[in-house]
């Protein structure tokens, strides 16, 4: 894999390809309630057991969550979904490669292929979201670790696709590893710095970073604070 004429260093020492199907998951009311209790208690939780989501919830509840149609892109545990439900989203749709069954009111799950098929078959009623949330997911796209096709621009393509299902001016809350030096640990993840990050954001206005900024330690992926982006496709610049 070559990245931008060899301008981004790549480490090939951590290759792990998933060779079996992902087991299906079952999200119940009781299961989601465990996460909702953590939100109410304001404790560290989620993928990396931190409090990164709380500033986004508090500051953007009225604009992007309460009474809004929200989507979550890529998930292993429904901590974001639970937080959005706790903040009274009208609906939450999780788009994830693994098959997930949900019996939770207002929480819907679908695989990417089924979502695309549904969109194609509903040309006059395509599903559009008010806000989209993704944490520690897009940096993996196209690296093949999770049985996805190898594609050096998989993350860019995913971001472009998101503009098609997010309303013009809608908010994307994105958490990917931020570092002052671009780096790829193949096939684990990408670290985004001055080379790749502007391209990742190119279809969005950057509103703000909800955190302490980029890591300055080479190869560190510990800085994954939410960045608030706004879909500029269809927006009018003033």
Tab-separated table of C-alpha atoms in Angstrom:
chain	number	residue	atom	x	y	z
A	1	UNK	CA	0.000	0.000	0.000
A	2	UNK	CA	1.439	3.355	-1.080
A	3	UNK	CA	0.153	6.575	0.481
A	4	UNK	CA	0.516	9.954	-1.246
A	5	UNK	CA	3.740	9.206	-3.091
A	6	UNK	CA	5.347	7.722	0.032
A	7	UNK	CA	4.849	10.933	2.036
A	8	UNK	CA	3.021	9.076	4.835
A	9	UNK	CA	5.041	6.416	6.706
A	10	UNK	CA	3.498	2.950	7.004
A	11	UNK	CA	4.203	0.281	9.610
A	12	UNK	CA	3.458	-3.272	8.434
A	13	UNK	CA	4.256	-5.098	11.673
A	14	UNK	CA	0.696	-5.331	13.018
A	15	UNK	CA	-1.307	-7.236	10.411
A	16	UNK	CA	-4.428	-9.019	11.577
A	17	UNK	CA	-7.132	-9.962	9.082
A	18	UNK	CA	-10.491	-11.116	10.388
A	19	UNK	CA	-11.250	-14.370	8.561
A	20	UNK	CA	-14.654	-15.276	9.981
A	21	UNK	CA	-18.032	-13.606	10.029
A	22	UNK	CA	-18.816	-11.297	12.914
A	23	UNK	CA	-21.218	-12.841	15.386
A	24	UNK	CA	-24.621	-11.207	15.468
A	25	UNK	CA	-25.538	-9.094	18.485
A	26	UNK	CA	-28.818	-8.570	20.294
A	27	UNK	CA	-29.512	-5.161	21.796
A	28	UNK	CA	-32.227	-5.257	24.431
A	29	UNK	CA	-33.817	-2.523	26.518
A	30	UNK	CA	-31.950	-3.759	29.610
A	31	UNK	CA	-28.637	-3.796	27.741
A	32	UNK	CA	-29.050	-0.227	26.493
A	33	UNK	CA	-30.240	0.908	29.916
A	34	UNK	CA	-26.867	-0.063	31.408
A	35	UNK	CA	-25.216	2.521	29.162
A	36	UNK	CA	-27.940	5.101	29.750
A	37	UNK	CA	-27.317	4.862	33.493
A	38	UNK	CA	-23.665	5.671	32.853
A	39	UNK	CA	-24.678	8.730	30.849
A	40	UNK	CA	-26.922	9.947	33.659
A	41	UNK	CA	-24.072	9.421	36.147
A	42	UNK	CA	-21.647	11.304	33.851
A	43	UNK	CA	-18.991	8.622	34.239
A	44	UNK	CA	-16.292	7.696	31.746
A	45	UNK	CA	-17.599	5.090	29.339
A	46	UNK	CA	-17.565	4.002	25.722
A	47	UNK	CA	-14.942	2.548	23.400
A	48	UNK	CA	-11.976	3.922	25.353
A	49	UNK	CA	-13.729	4.600	28.665
A	50	UNK	CA	-13.563	8.386	28.494
A	51	UNK	CA	-15.832	11.423	28.771
A	52	UNK	CA	-15.293	12.755	25.251
A	53	UNK	CA	-18.955	12.579	24.275
A	54	UNK	CA	-20.362	14.764	27.064
A	55	UNK	CA	-19.322	18.160	25.629
A	56	UNK	CA	-20.976	17.202	22.335
A	57	UNK	CA	-24.152	16.058	24.073
A	58	UNK	CA	-24.430	19.165	26.216
A	59	UNK	CA	-23.534	21.761	23.616
A	60	UNK	CA	-25.363	20.336	20.593
A	61	UNK	CA	-28.391	18.621	22.132
A	62	UNK	CA	-30.960	21.051	20.732
A	63	UNK	CA	-29.249	21.449	17.362
A	64	UNK	CA	-28.409	17.838	16.615
A	65	UNK	CA	-30.016	15.360	19.027
A	66	UNK	CA	-33.278	16.167	20.789
A	67	UNK	CA	-36.150	15.352	18.461
A	68	UNK	CA	-33.667	14.685	15.637
A	69	UNK	CA	-32.967	11.710	13.380
A	70	UNK	CA	-29.490	10.467	14.261
A	71	UNK	CA	-27.230	7.824	12.736
A	72	UNK	CA	-24.202	6.020	14.153
A	73	UNK	CA	-21.593	4.736	11.701
A	74	UNK	CA	-19.641	1.709	12.873
A	75	UNK	CA	-20.117	0.372	16.379
A	76	UNK	CA	-19.117	-2.536	18.592
A	77	UNK	CA	-20.891	-1.393	21.731
A	78	UNK	CA	-23.945	0.899	21.681
A	79	UNK	CA	-22.643	3.606	24.006
A	80	UNK	CA	-23.241	6.439	21.535
A	81	UNK	CA	-26.673	5.075	20.703
A	82	UNK	CA	-27.590	4.962	24.394
A	83	UNK	CA	-26.404	8.540	24.914
A	84	UNK	CA	-28.465	9.792	21.968
A	85	UNK	CA	-31.564	8.015	23.257
A	86	UNK	CA	-30.964	9.460	26.712
A	87	UNK	CA	-30.886	12.923	25.139
A	88	UNK	CA	-34.226	12.200	23.435
A	89	UNK	CA	-33.290	11.659	19.810
A	90	UNK	CA	-36.432	10.908	17.810
A	91	UNK	CA	-34.651	7.924	16.242
A	92	UNK	CA	-31.184	6.386	16.162
A	93	UNK	CA	-30.057	4.205	13.256
A	94	UNK	CA	-26.863	2.178	13.552
A	95	UNK	CA	-25.150	1.265	10.271
A	96	UNK	CA	-22.706	-1.565	10.968
A	97	UNK	CA	-21.236	-4.534	9.064
A	98	UNK	CA	-22.175	-6.985	11.821
A	99	UNK	CA	-25.787	-8.092	12.024
A	100	UNK	CA	-27.413	-6.508	15.062
A	101	UNK	CA	-30.922	-7.169	16.323
A	102	UNK	CA	-32.567	-4.373	18.270
A	103	UNK	CA	-35.722	-4.624	20.361
A	104	UNK	CA	-35.222	-1.106	21.716
A	105	UNK	CA	-37.818	1.546	20.824
A	106	UNK	CA	-36.439	4.233	18.477
A	107	UNK	CA	-33.189	2.290	17.938
A	108	UNK	CA	-32.804	0.709	14.501
A	109	UNK	CA	-29.938	-1.310	13.046
A	110	UNK	CA	-28.967	-2.117	9.471
A	111	UNK	CA	-25.923	-3.332	7.535
A	112	UNK	CA	-24.328	-1.011	4.947
A	113	UNK	CA	-25.394	-3.215	2.025
A	114	UNK	CA	-28.988	-3.377	3.228
A	115	UNK	CA	-28.981	0.373	3.786
A	116	UNK	CA	-27.776	1.027	0.224
A	117	UNK	CA	-30.380	-1.369	-1.144
A	118	UNK	CA	-33.100	0.346	0.853
A	119	UNK	CA	-32.015	3.777	-0.373
A	120	UNK	CA	-32.019	2.644	-3.999
A	121	UNK	CA	-35.493	1.167	-3.687
A	122	UNK	CA	-36.899	4.290	-2.030
A	123	UNK	CA	-35.804	7.005	-4.439
A	124	UNK	CA	-38.609	9.347	-3.439
A	125	UNK	CA	-38.248	8.699	0.296
A	126	UNK	CA	-34.543	8.269	0.922
A	127	UNK	CA	-33.495	8.349	4.544
A	128	UNK	CA	-31.711	11.567	5.508
A	129	UNK	CA	-30.308	12.231	8.979
A	130	UNK	CA	-30.054	15.425	11.011
A	131	UNK	CA	-26.794	14.309	12.605
A	132	UNK	CA	-24.304	11.476	12.176
A	133	UNK	CA	-21.941	10.134	14.826
A	134	UNK	CA	-18.822	8.029	14.308
A	135	UNK	CA	-16.087	7.230	16.796
A	136	UNK	CA	-12.995	5.110	16.124
A	137	UNK	CA	-14.418	3.646	12.930
A	138	UNK	CA	-13.605	5.529	9.728
A	139	UNK	CA	-9.835	5.281	10.264
A	140	UNK	CA	-10.147	1.542	9.591
A	141	UNK	CA	-12.026	1.787	6.291
A	142	UNK	CA	-10.196	0.253	3.344
A	143	UNK	CA	-7.420	-1.408	5.345
A	144	UNK	CA	-8.983	-4.864	5.137
A	145	UNK	CA	-8.800	-5.697	8.819
A	146	UNK	CA	-12.537	-6.294	9.088
A	147	UNK	CA	-13.004	-8.142	5.778
A	148	UNK	CA	-13.547	-4.921	3.857
A	149	UNK	CA	-11.865	-4.587	0.426
A	150	UNK	CA	-8.407	-3.023	0.391
A	151	UNK	CA	-8.802	0.597	-0.660
A	152	UNK	CA	-6.259	3.303	0.240
A	153	UNK	CA	-9.011	5.906	-0.112
A	154	UNK	CA	-11.717	3.982	1.731
A	155	UNK	CA	-11.955	6.574	4.489
A	156	UNK	CA	-12.339	9.424	1.992
A	157	UNK	CA	-15.047	7.546	0.131
A	158	UNK	CA	-16.954	6.888	3.346
A	159	UNK	CA	-16.863	10.589	4.205
A	160	UNK	CA	-18.200	11.459	0.751
A	161	UNK	CA	-21.019	8.947	1.161
A	162	UNK	CA	-21.963	10.524	4.479
A	163	UNK	CA	-22.696	13.822	2.738
A	164	UNK	CA	-25.421	11.991	0.799
A	165	UNK	CA	-27.303	10.805	3.889
A	166	UNK	CA	-26.717	13.871	6.090
A	167	UNK	CA	-28.967	16.831	5.449
A	168	UNK	CA	-27.307	19.994	4.089
A	169	UNK	CA	-25.977	21.842	7.109
A	170	UNK	CA	-26.362	18.727	9.263
A	171	UNK	CA	-23.739	17.891	11.872
A	172	UNK	CA	-21.180	15.084	11.777
A	173	UNK	CA	-19.528	14.267	15.100
A	174	UNK	CA	-16.341	12.460	14.148
A	175	UNK	CA	-13.726	10.836	16.343
A	176	UNK	CA	-10.582	9.568	14.593
A	177	UNK	CA	-6.953	9.463	15.813
A	178	UNK	CA	-5.432	12.943	15.503
A	179	UNK	CA	-1.670	13.335	15.432
A	180	UNK	CA	0.753	16.015	14.308
A	181	UNK	CA	2.356	13.367	12.068
A	182	UNK	CA	0.357	11.325	9.558
A	183	UNK	CA	0.946	7.616	10.009
A	184	UNK	CA	-0.574	4.286	8.972
A	185	UNK	CA	-0.276	1.169	11.102
A	186	UNK	CA	-1.333	-1.431	8.583
A	187	UNK	CA	-3.783	-2.963	8.813
A	188	UNK	CA	-4.970	-1.504	12.109
A	189	UNK	CA	-5.691	2.185	11.548
A	190	UNK	CA	-4.654	5.569	10.207
A	191	UNK	CA	-3.454	8.530	12.226
A	192	UNK	CA	-4.577	11.827	10.727
A	193	UNK	CA	-2.273	14.813	10.503
A	194	UNK	CA	-1.564	17.755	8.186
A	195	UNK	CA	-1.509	15.643	5.011
A	196	UNK	CA	-4.582	13.475	5.232
A	197	UNK	CA	-6.838	15.374	7.630
A	198	UNK	CA	-7.742	18.283	5.293
A	199	UNK	CA	-8.784	15.754	2.651
A	200	UNK	CA	-10.918	13.882	5.169
A	201	UNK	CA	-12.764	17.116	6.002
A	202	UNK	CA	-12.979	18.510	2.477
A	203	UNK	CA	-16.786	18.241	2.145
A	204	UNK	CA	-17.449	19.697	5.595
A	205	UNK	CA	-17.077	22.920	7.503
A	206	UNK	CA	-14.958	22.391	10.621
A	207	UNK	CA	-16.922	23.874	13.522
A	208	UNK	CA	-14.783	22.946	16.517
A	209	UNK	CA	-12.652	20.339	18.254
A	210	UNK	CA	-14.152	19.159	21.530
A	211	UNK	CA	-10.945	18.173	23.268
A	212	UNK	CA	-7.304	18.927	23.883
A	213	UNK	CA	-6.049	18.743	20.297
A	214	UNK	CA	-3.665	16.492	18.389
A	215	UNK	CA	-1.199	14.108	19.939
A	216	UNK	CA	2.419	15.117	19.433
A	217	UNK	CA	3.790	11.640	20.164
A	218	UNK	CA	4.774	9.749	17.024
A	219	UNK	CA	2.447	6.804	16.420
A	220	UNK	CA	0.104	7.669	19.299
A	221	UNK	CA	-3.631	7.228	18.709
A	222	UNK	CA	-4.756	8.434	22.143
A	223	UNK	CA	-6.196	11.720	20.855
A	224	UNK	CA	-9.599	10.800	19.430
A	225	UNK	CA	-11.734	13.674	20.614
A	226	UNK	CA	-14.926	14.484	18.754
A	227	UNK	CA	-14.578	17.056	15.994
A	228	UNK	CA	-17.817	18.811	15.051
A	229	UNK	CA	-18.259	19.080	11.283
A	230	UNK	CA	-21.096	20.539	9.223
A	231	UNK	CA	-22.149	19.203	5.837
A	232	UNK	CA	-21.408	21.929	3.298
A	233	UNK	CA	-22.908	20.072	0.343
A	234	UNK	CA	-25.936	22.211	-0.467
A	235	UNK	CA	-24.925	24.899	2.033
A	236	UNK	CA	-24.635	28.537	1.029
A	237	UNK	CA	-21.367	30.198	1.954
A	238	UNK	CA	-21.835	33.678	3.385
